[in-house]
Structures are given as structure tokens and as C-alpha cells.
Coordinates of C-alpha atoms in Angstrom, one line a residue:
Chain A
X39 CA 11.8 -38.2 39.5
X40 CA 12.7 -37.8 35.9
X41 CA 15.5 -35.3 35.9
X42 CA 14.9 -33.0 33.1
X43 CA 11.8 -33.1 31.1
X44 CA 9.3 -35.5 32.5
X45 CA 7.7 -35.8 35.9
X46 CA 6.8 -39.3 36.8
X47 CA 3.4 -40.1 38.1
X48 CA 3.0 -39.5 41.8
X49 CA 2.4 -42.7 43.6
X50 CA 1.5 -41.1 46.9
X51 CA 0.0 -37.7 47.6
X52 CA -0.8 -35.9 50.7
X53 CA -4.5 -35.8 51.2
X54 CA -4.3 -33.1 53.7
X55 CA -5.7 -29.8 52.5
X56 CA -3.4 -26.8 52.5
X57 CA -6.0 -24.8 54.4
X58 CA -3.7 -22.0 55.2
X59 CA -2.8 -21.6 51.6
X60 CA -6.4 -21.6 50.5
X61 CA -7.4 -19.0 53.1
X62 CA -4.4 -16.9 52.2
X63 CA -5.2 -17.0 48.5
X64 CA -8.8 -16.0 49.0
X65 CA -7.8 -13.2 51.4
X66 CA -5.1 -12.1 49.1
X67 CA -7.5 -11.7 46.2
X68 CA -10.6 -10.5 48.0
X69 CA -9.3 -8.7 51.0
X70 CA -12.8 -7.2 51.7
X71 CA -14.5 -10.6 51.9
X72 CA -14.4 -13.2 54.6
X73 CA -14.4 -16.9 54.1
X74 CA -16.5 -18.9 56.6
X75 CA -15.0 -21.5 58.8
X76 CA -15.4 -24.6 56.6
X77 CA -15.3 -22.6 53.3
X78 CA -11.6 -23.4 52.7
X79 CA -12.3 -27.1 52.8
X80 CA -15.0 -26.7 50.2
X81 CA -12.6 -24.6 48.2
X82 CA -10.2 -27.4 48.5
X83 CA -12.8 -29.9 47.4
X84 CA -13.7 -27.8 44.5
X85 CA -10.0 -27.4 43.5
X86 CA -9.6 -31.1 43.8
X87 CA -12.4 -31.8 41.5
X88 CA -11.1 -29.2 39.1
X89 CA -7.7 -30.8 39.0
X90 CA -9.3 -34.1 38.6
X91 CA -11.2 -33.0 35.6
X92 CA -8.2 -31.3 34.1
X93 CA -6.1 -34.4 34.6
X94 CA -8.6 -36.6 33.0
X95 CA -9.1 -34.3 30.1
X96 CA -5.4 -33.8 29.4
X97 CA -4.9 -37.6 29.8
X98 CA -7.6 -38.1 27.2
X99 CA -5.9 -35.7 24.9
X100 CA -2.6 -37.4 25.4
X101 CA -4.2 -40.7 24.6
X102 CA -5.7 -39.3 21.5
X103 CA -2.3 -38.2 20.3
X104 CA -1.0 -41.6 21.3
X105 CA 1.6 -39.9 23.5
X106 CA 2.8 -41.7 26.6
X107 CA 3.6 -38.4 28.2
X108 CA 1.2 -35.6 28.9
X109 CA 2.4 -32.7 26.8
X110 CA 2.1 -29.0 27.3
X111 CA -0.4 -28.8 24.5
X112 CA -2.5 -31.5 26.0
X113 CA -2.8 -29.6 29.2
X114 CA -3.5 -26.4 27.3
X115 CA -6.3 -27.9 25.3
X116 CA -7.8 -29.5 28.4
X117 CA -7.5 -26.3 30.3
X118 CA -9.4 -24.5 27.6
X119 CA -12.3 -26.8 28.0
X120 CA -12.2 -27.3 31.7
X121 CA -11.8 -23.6 32.6
X122 CA -14.8 -23.0 30.5
X123 CA -16.8 -25.7 32.3
X124 CA -15.7 -24.5 35.7
X125 CA -17.0 -21.0 35.3
X126 CA -19.4 -19.9 38.0
Chain B
X35 CA -32.5 6.7 -38.5
X36 CA -31.0 9.9 -39.7
X37 CA -27.9 9.3 -37.7
X38 CA -27.4 5.9 -39.4
X39 CA -27.7 7.5 -42.8
X40 CA -25.3 10.3 -42.0
X41 CA -22.8 8.0 -40.4
X42 CA -22.4 5.7 -43.4
X43 CA -20.8 7.3 -46.4
X44 CA -20.9 7.0 -50.1
X45 CA -22.3 3.7 -51.2
X46 CA -24.9 3.9 -48.6
X47 CA -26.2 7.2 -49.8
X48 CA -26.4 6.0 -53.3
X49 CA -28.2 2.9 -52.3
X50 CA -30.6 4.9 -50.2
X51 CA -31.5 7.1 -53.1
X52 CA -32.1 4.1 -55.2
X53 CA -34.2 2.5 -52.6
X54 CA -36.2 5.7 -52.1
X55 CA -36.9 5.8 -55.8
X56 CA -37.8 2.2 -55.8
X57 CA -40.1 2.4 -52.8
X58 CA -42.5 4.6 -54.7
X59 CA -42.8 1.9 -57.3
X60 CA -43.1 -1.7 -56.3
X61 CA -41.3 -3.2 -59.2
X62 CA -38.1 -1.2 -58.9
X63 CA -37.4 -2.3 -55.5
X64 CA -36.5 -5.8 -56.4
X65 CA -34.2 -4.4 -59.0
X66 CA -32.4 -2.3 -56.5
X67 CA -32.2 -5.1 -54.2
X68 CA -31.1 -7.5 -56.8
X69 CA -28.5 -5.0 -58.0
X70 CA -27.4 -4.5 -54.4
X71 CA -27.1 -8.2 -54.0
X72 CA -25.0 -8.5 -57.1
X73 CA -22.8 -5.8 -56.0
X74 CA -22.6 -7.4 -52.6
X75 CA -21.6 -10.6 -54.2
X76 CA -18.8 -9.0 -56.0
X77 CA -17.8 -6.9 -53.0
X78 CA -18.2 -9.7 -50.5
X79 CA -15.4 -11.7 -52.0
X80 CA -13.1 -8.6 -51.7
X81 CA -14.6 -6.8 -48.7
X82 CA -17.8 -7.9 -47.2
X83 CA -18.0 -5.4 -44.6
X84 CA -18.4 -2.5 -46.9
X85 CA -21.0 -4.2 -48.9
X86 CA -22.9 -5.2 -45.8
X87 CA -22.8 -1.7 -44.5
X88 CA -24.1 -0.3 -47.8
X89 CA -26.8 -2.8 -48.0
X90 CA -27.8 -2.3 -44.4
X91 CA -28.0 1.4 -45.0
X92 CA -30.1 0.9 -48.0
X93 CA -32.4 -1.4 -46.1
X94 CA -32.6 1.0 -43.2
X95 CA -33.4 3.7 -45.7
X96 CA -36.2 1.6 -47.1
X97 CA -37.5 1.0 -43.6
X98 CA -37.3 4.7 -42.8
X99 CA -39.2 5.5 -46.0
X100 CA -41.8 2.9 -45.1
X101 CA -42.4 4.3 -41.7
X102 CA -42.6 7.8 -43.1
X103 CA -44.9 6.6 -45.8
X104 CA -47.2 5.0 -43.2
X105 CA -47.5 8.2 -41.4
X106 CA -48.0 10.3 -44.5
X107 CA -50.0 8.1 -46.9
X108 CA -51.7 4.9 -46.6
X109 CA -51.0 4.2 -50.2
X110 CA -47.4 4.2 -49.6
X111 CA -47.9 1.7 -46.9
X112 CA -49.8 -0.5 -49.3
X113 CA -46.9 -0.3 -51.7
X114 CA -44.5 -1.1 -49.0
X115 CA -46.6 -4.1 -48.0
X116 CA -46.6 -5.3 -51.5
X117 CA -42.9 -4.9 -51.7
X118 CA -42.3 -6.7 -48.5
X119 CA -44.5 -9.6 -49.4
X120 CA -42.6 -9.7 -52.6
X121 CA -39.4 -10.1 -51.0
X122 CA -40.9 -12.6 -48.6
X123 CA -42.3 -14.6 -51.4
X124 CA -39.0 -14.6 -53.1
X125 CA -37.4 -15.8 -50.0
X126 CA -40.1 -18.5 -49.6
X127 CA -39.4 -19.6 -53.1
X128 CA -35.9 -20.0 -52.2
X129 CA -36.7 -22.0 -49.2
X130 CA -39.4 -24.1 -50.5
X131 CA -37.7 -25.8 -53.4
X132 CA -34.8 -26.9 -51.4
X133 CA -35.9 -29.8 -49.3
X134 CA -32.4 -31.0 -48.9
X135 CA -30.6 -27.7 -48.3
X136 CA -31.4 -25.9 -45.1
X137 CA -29.6 -22.7 -46.1
X138 CA -32.4 -21.2 -48.2
X139 CA -34.8 -21.4 -45.3
X140 CA -32.3 -19.7 -43.1
X141 CA -32.1 -17.0 -45.6
X142 CA -35.8 -16.4 -45.4
X143 CA -35.8 -15.8 -41.7
X144 CA -33.2 -13.2 -41.6
X145 CA -34.9 -11.1 -44.1
X146 CA -38.0 -10.2 -42.0
X147 CA -35.8 -9.6 -39.0
X148 CA -33.6 -7.3 -41.1
X149 CA -36.6 -5.3 -42.3
X150 CA -37.7 -4.7 -38.8
X151 CA -34.4 -4.2 -37.2
X152 CA -32.3 -2.3 -39.7
X153 CA -33.8 1.1 -39.1
X154 CA -32.5 1.0 -35.5
X155 CA -29.1 -0.6 -36.2
X156 CA -26.2 0.5 -38.4
X157 CA -24.5 -2.7 -37.5
X158 CA -27.3 -4.6 -39.0
X159 CA -25.1 -4.2 -42.0
X160 CA -24.4 -7.8 -41.5
X161 CA -28.1 -8.4 -41.8
X162 CA -28.1 -6.6 -45.1
X163 CA -26.0 -9.4 -46.5
X164 CA -28.8 -11.7 -45.5
X165 CA -31.3 -9.8 -47.5
X166 CA -29.2 -9.9 -50.5
X167 CA -28.6 -13.6 -50.2
X168 CA -32.3 -14.4 -50.1
X169 CA -32.8 -12.4 -53.3
X170 CA -30.0 -14.1 -55.0
X171 CA -31.3 -17.5 -54.0
X172 CA -34.8 -16.9 -55.2
X173 CA -33.5 -16.8 -58.8
X174 CA -32.2 -20.2 -58.4
X175 CA -35.3 -21.4 -56.6
X176 CA -37.6 -19.9 -59.2
X177 CA -35.8 -21.8 -61.9
X178 CA -36.2 -25.0 -59.9
X179 CA -39.9 -24.2 -59.3
X180 CA -41.5 -24.4 -55.9
X181 CA -44.4 -26.5 -54.7
X182 CA -47.6 -24.5 -54.3
X183 CA -48.3 -25.9 -50.9
X184 CA -45.0 -24.6 -49.5
X185 CA -45.6 -21.2 -50.9
X186 CA -49.1 -20.9 -49.4
X187 CA -47.8 -21.8 -46.0
X188 CA -45.0 -19.4 -46.2
X189 CA -47.2 -16.7 -47.5
X190 CA -49.4 -17.1 -44.5
X191 CA -46.5 -16.9 -42.2
X192 CA -45.2 -13.8 -44.0
X193 CA -48.5 -12.1 -43.8
X194 CA -48.6 -12.7 -40.1
X195 CA -45.1 -11.6 -39.7
X196 CA -45.6 -8.4 -41.7
X197 CA -48.6 -7.5 -39.6
X198 CA -46.6 -8.0 -36.5
X199 CA -43.8 -6.0 -37.9
X200 CA -46.1 -3.1 -39.0
X201 CA -47.7 -3.0 -35.6
X202 CA -44.6 -3.5 -33.7
X203 CA -42.1 -1.6 -35.7
X204 CA -41.5 1.2 -33.3
X205 CA -41.2 -1.2 -30.4
X206 CA -39.5 -4.0 -32.2
X207 CA -36.7 -2.1 -33.8
X208 CA -34.3 -2.2 -30.8
X209 CA -35.2 -5.8 -30.3
X210 CA -34.8 -6.7 -33.9
X211 CA -31.3 -5.3 -33.9
X212 CA -30.1 -8.1 -31.8
X213 CA -32.1 -10.7 -33.6
X214 CA -30.6 -9.6 -36.9
X215 CA -27.0 -10.0 -36.0
X216 CA -27.6 -13.6 -35.1
X217 CA -29.0 -14.4 -38.4
X218 CA -26.4 -12.5 -40.2
X219 CA -23.7 -14.3 -38.3
X220 CA -25.0 -17.6 -39.3
X221 CA -25.2 -16.6 -42.9
X222 CA -22.2 -14.4 -43.2
X223 CA -18.7 -15.1 -42.3
X224 CA -18.0 -15.0 -38.6
X225 CA -15.0 -12.8 -38.9
X226 CA -17.2 -9.9 -40.0
X227 CA -19.7 -10.4 -37.3
X228 CA -17.3 -10.6 -34.5
X229 CA -15.8 -7.2 -34.8
X230 CA -18.9 -5.1 -35.4
X231 CA -21.5 -6.6 -33.0
X232 CA -19.5 -6.0 -29.8
X233 CA -19.3 -2.2 -30.3
X234 CA -23.0 -1.6 -30.7
X235 CA -23.9 -3.4 -27.5
X236 CA -21.7 -1.2 -25.4
X237 CA -22.2 2.0 -27.3
X238 CA -25.8 2.1 -28.1
X239 CA -27.4 1.9 -24.7
X240 CA -25.4 3.3 -21.9
X241 CA -28.1 2.1 -19.5
X242 CA -27.4 -1.5 -20.4
X243 CA -23.8 -1.3 -19.4
X244 CA -25.0 -1.1 -15.8
X245 CA -26.9 -4.3 -15.9
X246 CA -24.2 -6.9 -16.5
X247 CA -23.3 -6.9 -12.8
X248 CA -26.5 -8.7 -12.0
X249 CA -25.8 -11.7 -14.1
X250 CA -22.3 -11.8 -12.6
X251 CA -23.5 -12.7 -9.2
X252 CA -25.5 -15.5 -10.8
X253 CA -22.6 -16.3 -13.0
X254 CA -20.1 -16.7 -10.3
X255 CA -22.1 -19.3 -8.4
X256 CA -23.2 -20.9 -11.6
X257 CA -19.8 -21.0 -13.1
X258 CA -18.3 -22.6 -10.1
X259 CA -21.0 -25.2 -10.1
X260 CA -20.5 -25.5 -13.8
X261 CA -16.9 -26.3 -13.3
X262 CA -17.9 -29.1 -11.0
X263 CA -20.8 -30.2 -13.1
X264 CA -18.8 -30.0 -16.3
X265 CA -17.9 -33.7 -16.1
X266 CA -21.6 -34.5 -15.9
X267 CA -22.6 -31.9 -18.4
X268 CA -20.0 -32.9 -20.9
X269 CA -21.8 -34.7 -23.7
X270 CA -20.6 -36.2 -27.0
X271 CA -18.7 -33.7 -29.1
X272 CA -21.7 -33.0 -31.5
X273 CA -23.8 -32.1 -28.5
X274 CA -21.2 -30.0 -27.0
X275 CA -20.9 -27.9 -30.1
X276 CA -24.6 -27.2 -30.2
X277 CA -24.9 -26.6 -26.5
X278 CA -22.2 -23.9 -26.3
X279 CA -24.0 -21.9 -28.9
X280 CA -27.3 -22.2 -27.2
X281 CA -25.6 -21.4 -23.9
X282 CA -24.1 -18.2 -25.2
X283 CA -27.4 -16.7 -26.4
X284 CA -29.0 -17.4 -23.1
X285 CA -26.2 -15.7 -21.4
X286 CA -26.5 -12.8 -23.7
X287 CA -30.1 -12.5 -23.0
X288 CA -29.6 -12.6 -19.3
X289 CA -26.6 -10.4 -19.1
X290 CA -27.3 -7.8 -21.8
X291 CA -30.7 -6.6 -20.8
X292 CA -34.0 -8.1 -19.8
X293 CA -35.9 -5.6 -22.1
X294 CA -34.0 -7.0 -25.0
X295 CA -34.8 -10.5 -24.1
X296 CA -38.5 -9.9 -24.1
X297 CA -38.4 -8.4 -27.6
X298 CA -36.5 -11.3 -28.8
X299 CA -39.2 -13.5 -27.6
X300 CA -41.8 -11.4 -29.4
X301 CA -39.8 -11.5 -32.6
X302 CA -38.9 -15.1 -32.3
X303 CA -42.3 -16.6 -32.8
X304 CA -42.7 -15.1 -36.2
X305 CA -39.2 -16.2 -37.2
X306 CA -39.7 -19.5 -35.6
X307 CA -42.9 -20.2 -37.5
X308 CA -41.4 -19.3 -40.8
X309 CA -38.1 -21.1 -40.4
X310 CA -37.6 -23.6 -37.7
X311 CA -34.9 -25.5 -39.5
X312 CA -32.9 -22.7 -41.2
X313 CA -31.3 -21.3 -38.1
X314 CA -29.8 -24.5 -37.0
X315 CA -28.4 -25.0 -40.4
X316 CA -26.9 -21.6 -40.7
X317 CA -25.8 -21.7 -37.1
X318 CA -24.1 -25.0 -37.4
X319 CA -21.2 -23.5 -39.3
X320 CA -21.0 -20.8 -36.8
X321 CA -21.2 -23.3 -34.1
X322 CA -18.4 -25.2 -35.5
X323 CA -16.3 -22.2 -35.7
X324 CA -17.3 -21.1 -32.3
X325 CA -16.8 -24.5 -30.9
X326 CA -13.3 -24.6 -32.4
X327 CA -12.6 -21.2 -30.9
X328 CA -13.9 -22.2 -27.6
X329 CA -11.8 -25.4 -27.6
X330 CA -8.7 -23.5 -28.6
X331 CA -9.4 -20.8 -26.0
X332 CA -9.5 -23.3 -23.2
X333 CA -11.4 -26.1 -21.5
X334 CA -12.7 -23.7 -18.9
X335 CA -14.7 -21.7 -21.5
X336 CA -16.2 -24.8 -23.0
X337 CA -17.3 -26.0 -19.6
X338 CA -18.9 -22.7 -18.9
X339 CA -20.6 -22.5 -22.2
X340 CA -21.9 -26.1 -21.8
X341 CA -23.1 -25.4 -18.4
X342 CA -25.0 -22.4 -19.6
X343 CA -26.4 -24.4 -22.5
X344 CA -28.1 -27.0 -20.5
X345 CA -30.5 -24.7 -18.7
X346 CA -30.7 -22.2 -21.5
X347 CA -31.4 -24.7 -24.2
X348 CA -35.1 -24.8 -23.5
X349 CA -35.3 -21.0 -23.6
X350 CA -33.2 -20.9 -26.6
X351 CA -35.4 -23.3 -28.5
X352 CA -38.4 -21.3 -27.5
X353 CA -36.9 -18.0 -28.6
X354 CA -35.8 -19.6 -31.9
X355 CA -33.2 -16.8 -32.2
X356 CA -30.3 -19.1 -32.9
X357 CA -28.6 -16.7 -35.1
X358 CA -28.5 -14.1 -32.4
X359 CA -27.0 -16.8 -30.2
X360 CA -24.2 -17.4 -32.7
X361 CA -23.4 -13.8 -33.0
X362 CA -23.6 -12.9 -29.3
X363 CA -22.1 -16.2 -28.3
X364 CA -18.6 -15.3 -29.3
X365 CA -18.8 -12.0 -27.7
X366 CA -20.3 -13.5 -24.6
X367 CA -17.7 -16.1 -24.5
X368 CA -15.1 -13.5 -24.4
X369 CA -17.0 -11.8 -21.6
X370 CA -17.6 -15.0 -19.8
X371 CA -14.0 -15.9 -20.0
X372 CA -13.1 -12.6 -18.4
X373 CA -15.9 -12.9 -15.9
X374 CA -14.9 -16.4 -15.0
X375 CA -11.4 -15.3 -14.6
X376 CA -12.5 -12.5 -12.3
X377 CA -14.9 -14.7 -10.4
X378 CA -12.4 -17.5 -10.0
X379 CA -9.7 -15.2 -8.8
X380 CA -11.8 -13.6 -6.0
X381 CA -12.9 -17.1 -4.9
X382 CA -9.4 -18.3 -4.8
X383 CA -8.4 -15.3 -2.8
X384 CA -11.4 -15.8 -0.5
X385 CA -10.4 -19.4 0.0
X386 CA -7.0 -18.3 0.8
X387 CA -8.3 -15.8 3.2
X388 CA -10.4 -18.5 4.8
X389 CA -7.5 -20.8 5.1
X390 CA -5.4 -18.1 6.4
X391 CA -8.1 -17.0 8.8
X392 CA -8.5 -20.5 10.3
X393 CA -4.9 -20.8 11.3
X394 CA -4.8 -17.2 12.4
X395 CA -7.8 -17.7 14.6
X396 CA -6.4 -20.7 16.4
X397 CA -3.1 -19.0 17.3
X398 CA -4.9 -15.9 18.3
X399 CA -7.0 -17.8 20.7
X400 CA -4.2 -19.8 22.2
X401 CA -2.0 -16.8 22.8
X402 CA -4.9 -15.1 24.4
X403 CA -5.3 -17.9 26.9
X404 CA -1.6 -18.0 27.5
X405 CA -1.4 -14.3 28.0
X406 CA -4.3 -14.2 30.5
X407 CA -2.6 -16.5 32.9
X408 CA 0.5 -14.5 32.6
X409 CA -1.4 -11.3 33.4
X410 CA -3.0 -13.2 36.3
X411 CA 0.4 -14.1 37.6
X412 CA 1.6 -10.6 37.3
X413 CA -1.3 -9.2 39.2
X414 CA -0.8 -11.3 42.3
X415 CA 2.9 -10.9 42.2
X416 CA 3.1 -7.2 42.8
X417 CA 0.8 -7.7 45.8
X418 CA 2.9 -10.5 47.2
X419 CA 6.1 -8.9 46.2
X420 CA 6.4 -7.3 49.6
X421 CA 6.7 -10.6 51.3
X422 CA 8.6 -13.4 49.6
X423 CA 7.5 -16.2 51.9
X424 CA 3.9 -15.7 50.7
X425 CA 4.8 -16.0 47.1
X426 CA 6.7 -19.1 47.8
X427 CA 3.8 -20.4 49.8
X428 CA 1.5 -19.6 46.9
X429 CA 3.7 -21.4 44.5
X430 CA 4.0 -24.2 47.0
X431 CA 0.3 -24.5 47.2
X432 CA 0.0 -24.5 43.5
X433 CA 2.7 -27.1 43.3
X434 CA 0.7 -29.1 45.8
X435 CA -2.3 -29.2 43.5
X436 CA -0.1 -29.8 40.5
X437 CA 1.2 -32.9 42.2
X438 CA -2.4 -33.9 42.6
X439 CA -2.8 -33.4 38.9
X440 CA 0.1 -35.7 38.2
X441 CA -1.5 -38.2 40.5
X442 CA -4.9 -38.1 38.8
X443 CA -3.4 -38.1 35.4
X444 CA -1.9 -41.5 36.0
X445 CA 0.7 -40.7 33.4
X446 CA 4.1 -39.2 33.3
X447 CA 4.0 -35.6 32.2
X448 CA 6.5 -33.1 30.9
X449 CA 7.8 -30.4 33.2
X450 CA 6.4 -27.7 30.9
X451 CA 3.0 -29.4 31.3
X452 CA 3.5 -29.2 35.0
X453 CA 4.1 -25.5 34.8
X454 CA 1.1 -25.2 32.6
X455 CA -1.0 -26.9 35.2
X456 CA 0.2 -24.4 37.7
X457 CA -0.8 -21.6 35.4
X458 CA -4.2 -23.1 35.0
X459 CA -4.6 -23.4 38.7
X460 CA -3.7 -19.8 39.1
X461 CA -6.3 -18.9 36.6
X462 CA -8.7 -21.2 38.3
X463 CA -8.3 -19.5 41.7
X464 CA -8.8 -16.2 40.1
X465 CA -12.1 -17.2 38.6
X466 CA -13.1 -19.0 41.8
X467 CA -12.5 -15.9 44.0
X468 CA -14.4 -13.7 41.5
X469 CA -17.3 -16.1 41.4
X470 CA -17.5 -16.4 45.2
X471 CA -17.4 -12.6 45.5
X472 CA -20.3 -12.3 43.1
X473 CA -22.4 -14.9 44.9
X474 CA -21.8 -13.3 48.2
X475 CA -22.5 -9.9 46.9
X476 CA -25.7 -11.2 45.3
X477 CA -26.8 -12.6 48.7
X478 CA -26.0 -9.3 50.3
X479 CA -23.3 -10.7 52.4
X480 CA -19.7 -10.0 52.8
X481 CA -19.0 -13.5 54.0
X482 CA -18.6 -16.4 51.7
X483 CA -20.6 -19.2 53.1
X484 CA -20.7 -22.9 52.2
X485 CA -23.9 -22.4 50.4
X486 CA -22.1 -20.1 47.9
X487 CA -19.5 -22.8 47.3
X488 CA -22.3 -25.4 46.9
X489 CA -24.0 -23.1 44.4
X490 CA -20.8 -22.6 42.6
X491 CA -20.1 -26.4 42.3
X492 CA -23.7 -26.9 41.2
X493 CA -23.2 -24.3 38.5
X494 CA -19.9 -26.0 37.5
X495 CA -21.8 -29.2 37.0
X496 CA -20.0 -31.0 39.8
X497 CA -23.0 -31.3 42.0
X498 CA -26.1 -32.7 40.4
X499 CA -29.4 -34.1 41.6
X500 CA -27.8 -37.6 41.7
X501 CA -24.5 -36.5 43.2
X502 CA -24.8 -34.3 46.2
X503 CA -22.1 -32.3 47.9
X504 CA -21.8 -34.8 50.7
X505 CA -21.2 -37.6 48.2
X506 CA -18.4 -35.6 46.7
X507 CA -17.0 -34.9 50.2
X508 CA -17.1 -38.5 51.0
X509 CA -15.4 -39.5 47.8
X510 CA -12.6 -37.0 47.7
X511 CA -11.9 -35.8 51.2
X512 CA -10.3 -37.7 54.1
X513 CA -12.2 -38.6 57.1
X514 CA -11.2 -35.7 59.3
X515 CA -12.5 -33.2 56.7
X516 CA -15.6 -35.3 56.2
X517 CA -16.4 -34.9 59.8
X518 CA -16.1 -31.2 59.5
X519 CA -18.3 -30.9 56.4
X520 CA -21.0 -33.6 56.8
X521 CA -23.5 -32.8 59.5
X522 CA -23.7 -35.6 61.9
X523 CA -25.7 -36.2 65.1
X524 CA -23.8 -36.4 68.2
X525 CA -24.6 -37.2 71.7
X526 CA -26.5 -34.6 73.5
X527 CA -29.0 -34.1 70.6
X528 CA -26.6 -32.0 68.7
X529 CA -25.5 -31.8 65.1
X530 CA -21.9 -30.9 64.8
X531 CA -21.6 -29.0 61.5
X532 CA -24.5 -26.7 62.4
X533 CA -26.7 -26.0 59.5

């Protein structure tokens, strides 16, 4: 782990879905709605794909700027595009 | 007419009286004109303006008398006609003998224009000079002796011209005014012409003042183009001098008033027939002077004038009113310069605005995005504020996906970027929940079902005809989740994830 500024690339990640977290988020935001049994997994999948896209886009932006490190601006520009794409 | 007489003082009145007397008799007229010319010669050296005014007044008088005479008695008209042809013949004589010198021809043209125009204009005083000049010249020409052929040709032209004038006098007078100044400019010194002509344009017709705005719109675009095209348009110096003058008249025609432009056309043919060459000769001097002035004034003016000239040249040649061009050109140049300054300034400002707008827009957009996530954060916080563990869990969950981000990115990333990713995730969940709510509400359910999520992913472009939901599940989710999501046949003739 880079101490101050940079976060090194994660070599290993947990593939387990934070199902409780996902259910809670949905319930927190839409208390009047109910998420079906496997819905949280699909939300997890959707979120994975979103993060994947966002990462690729920001990586591309970083590469365009010839930066070895993903910058805040890169993420911002990528988020602008990807959030627009991921509208329902 | 009356106003003109009244306005101009002593010399005028005297000349008018002389002319009136002379009109009745054909022979006297030339005397008066000749005397006037002599006077003018003397006066011109000292003060041309006064002489020109007096002469013009006299001419105007003569015209007024003529018009009255027509109305009253036909005989008078006949006398007038005789007189007019007389002057014309004299002019012709002047022009014909001098093959080498262009000036005499130029003199001839202005005379007809003056006759027609003067009644309307005081300022035609400049034109009066022209009349005097032709008379003076005829003496010299007479001595030289003119070829018969030339005289006949000119006479024919004059007759045509007179007819036109007689018919068109009422209509032509305003038009002629403009035509006259041009001729006068060419013949007379430019200094005199400059001061006088400008005033009449503005003062005489209030209606005209409104029109200039039209040309401006054209001018702005044209001028800008001109600036760009100037390099192309720029021709050898000789051409440049001619072009600016031509340009100026065209501008004047366009800007001043369309009605005027038409009259010019009507008048021009007669003039053009009689004297194709003279104008250029007379105008050349004016052109030189104007060209010098334009050069001195600045490169921008020349460019503009040249630009105008190229398109206008054809029109200008057709009109044949080069003299007008000279006179108006200077005035127009001044106006153009002002206009150009005005036009350029707004454009510059507009460009500045554009530039300023561009940067301004970007920042505005960015902050908006940044602000939204902040607001999103704030909204959930108050709800979760009651229980801290939730907020921590929420952040932990976001942190989980942020780690996934760093994994997918395959690059090191700044900590601020990491925070930004969490913001984006927060925003994303907000949108996601809203979308799911809408889908469920649309289906009339209060339960979000997998179909809703599938539809959402389809709308997000994640699921396509080639890539189904199950493919995505297989790719991205571990086996245990896959078993939960992908229907599979089990023993006992059962499919686990029931569809």
C-alpha cells in the first residue's frame, strides 16, 4: 500500500458479494420497496459491471494523458461518461 | 428650388437674375455662363467654394426657370432646349478636338448632370464649377477646330440626353444630385467636395438615415471576409487605386438608399454614352488622392475598399457614375472605417465571450457533477446518522467496490481518485435504486424482481442479443452465485432457480 497518495493495484479481491450491504442500501433508499431473493446478486453483478466500465474508462483516460497513475480528473471524466451510459 | 435660392446669398441672386434675363434670349445665356466661368476662374484660385455656390445657384435658377417655362409656355421650352444643346455642343467641341486629353470629355458629362440635378441640390455648387469649366474649354476647342463626325455623334447623344432630362426632370432631380457631386469631385479639387457633400446626405433626406443599418449587417460579414480575402484581393498598386474608388461608390449606393441607386442607373446611361472615358480621367486624380488618403488612414481601410471594389466594379462600370464614386468614396471610407471599427469591436467582444463561455461552461458542468454526489452523500447521511455502524458498513461496502475498481483498473491510482470512485458509486446506487423503483412501479409491483434488473441492464447496454444475462453471470460471478442465478435442472425433474 502506498502510504500517502497512491493506492497500488489490488492483486487479490474478494469475489464474494456484500449481499447484506446491497440489501441494506436498497432498503435504505427505498424503504417501501422489497428486493426479491436473488435481486441483490443481480445488483451486485450490475455494480460489478459498472465498476468495470468505470475502471476501463478511467484507465483509458489515464493512458491518454500518459499518466502512470489514475488521477482524480481521469475518474471524474470517466464517471461523467459512464454514469450517463448506466442510466436506466 | 426656392429654398436653394433663398439660402444662398448675394452672388447667387445676382447670377440668378442674369440667368433669368438670359433664359428669355438664347444668346445671352452663353454670355452669362461665360462670365460666370470667368468669375469662377478668378474666384476659384482664391476661394472656389463661393464661386461654385454662386454658379450652382445660377444653374439652379436656370433650371427652375426652365421648368416654369415648360409649364407656362412651350416657346420658353424651345428656347431652353436651344440653350441646352448650345452648351452641350460647346462641351462636345471641347471634348472632340482633344483626342489625347481626357479632361474635356469629362467636362461634357458633368454638364448634363448638373442641369438635371442642380435644381434639387444646393451643394451641386461643385457641379457648377463643372459647367463653367466646359464653357471655358469650348473656347480653346473651338480654336482648335473639331472634327465633324465627333460633333454629330455627340449631338445625337446630347439630344437623347436632353429628352431624357426633360421627361425625367422631376424624377431625376434627386438622383442627379448624387451624380453631380461625383463629376464635380473629379473635376474640382477634392478638398472642396469633401466638406460639402457629407452634410447634404444626412440632412436632406431624414428617411435615408434609417437605411444605413441594413448595409451594416452585410458589411460586417463582408468586411470580415474582406480582411481575410484582402491578401487575395490585393492587386498591383495601380489596380488597387482604381478598385477602392469603384468600391466606394458601390458602398454608397448600397448604404445610402436604394431609390438613389436606381436613379443613378437611369442617369448613368446618358452620361455613359456621351463620355465613357472622361470620368476615369477626371476620377484618376481623385482616385490618387483618395488612394493616398486611404493608405495614410490605414491598411484596414484599403482592404475594405478593395474588397468592396471587386464585387462592385461591374456595377460601377454599368452605372458609369465614376464621379459620384469619387465624391462619395471619401465619405464612405470614413463611414466604412467607423463601421468597420464598430463591427470589429463587437466581433472581438463576441469572440471573447465565446472563449469565456467555453471555459465557464466546463467548470460549471464539473462542479455540478461534483456537487450532486455531495448532495447524494448528505441525503443518505442524515438517515443513517442515527446508527453509526450502518454508515460505516455503507462506506465499507463502497470501499469494497472501490477496491474492485482498483483491481479492474490494473493501474495504481491516487487516493483522491479512490475517493472519487466512492462518490461515483454512491451516485450510481442512487440512480440504480431510482430506476428499479420506476420499473417496479411501471409493472404495478412493489417488489423488485430479477426481470427489472435484467431490463435495467439491457437498457444500460450491458445485456445485448449476443450477450445474455447468464453469460454475464458466468463471466463475473463466482460459482456459488452462478448456481443461484442460472436455472439448472436438478434431479427430481426440478429447476432450481424457478422461473
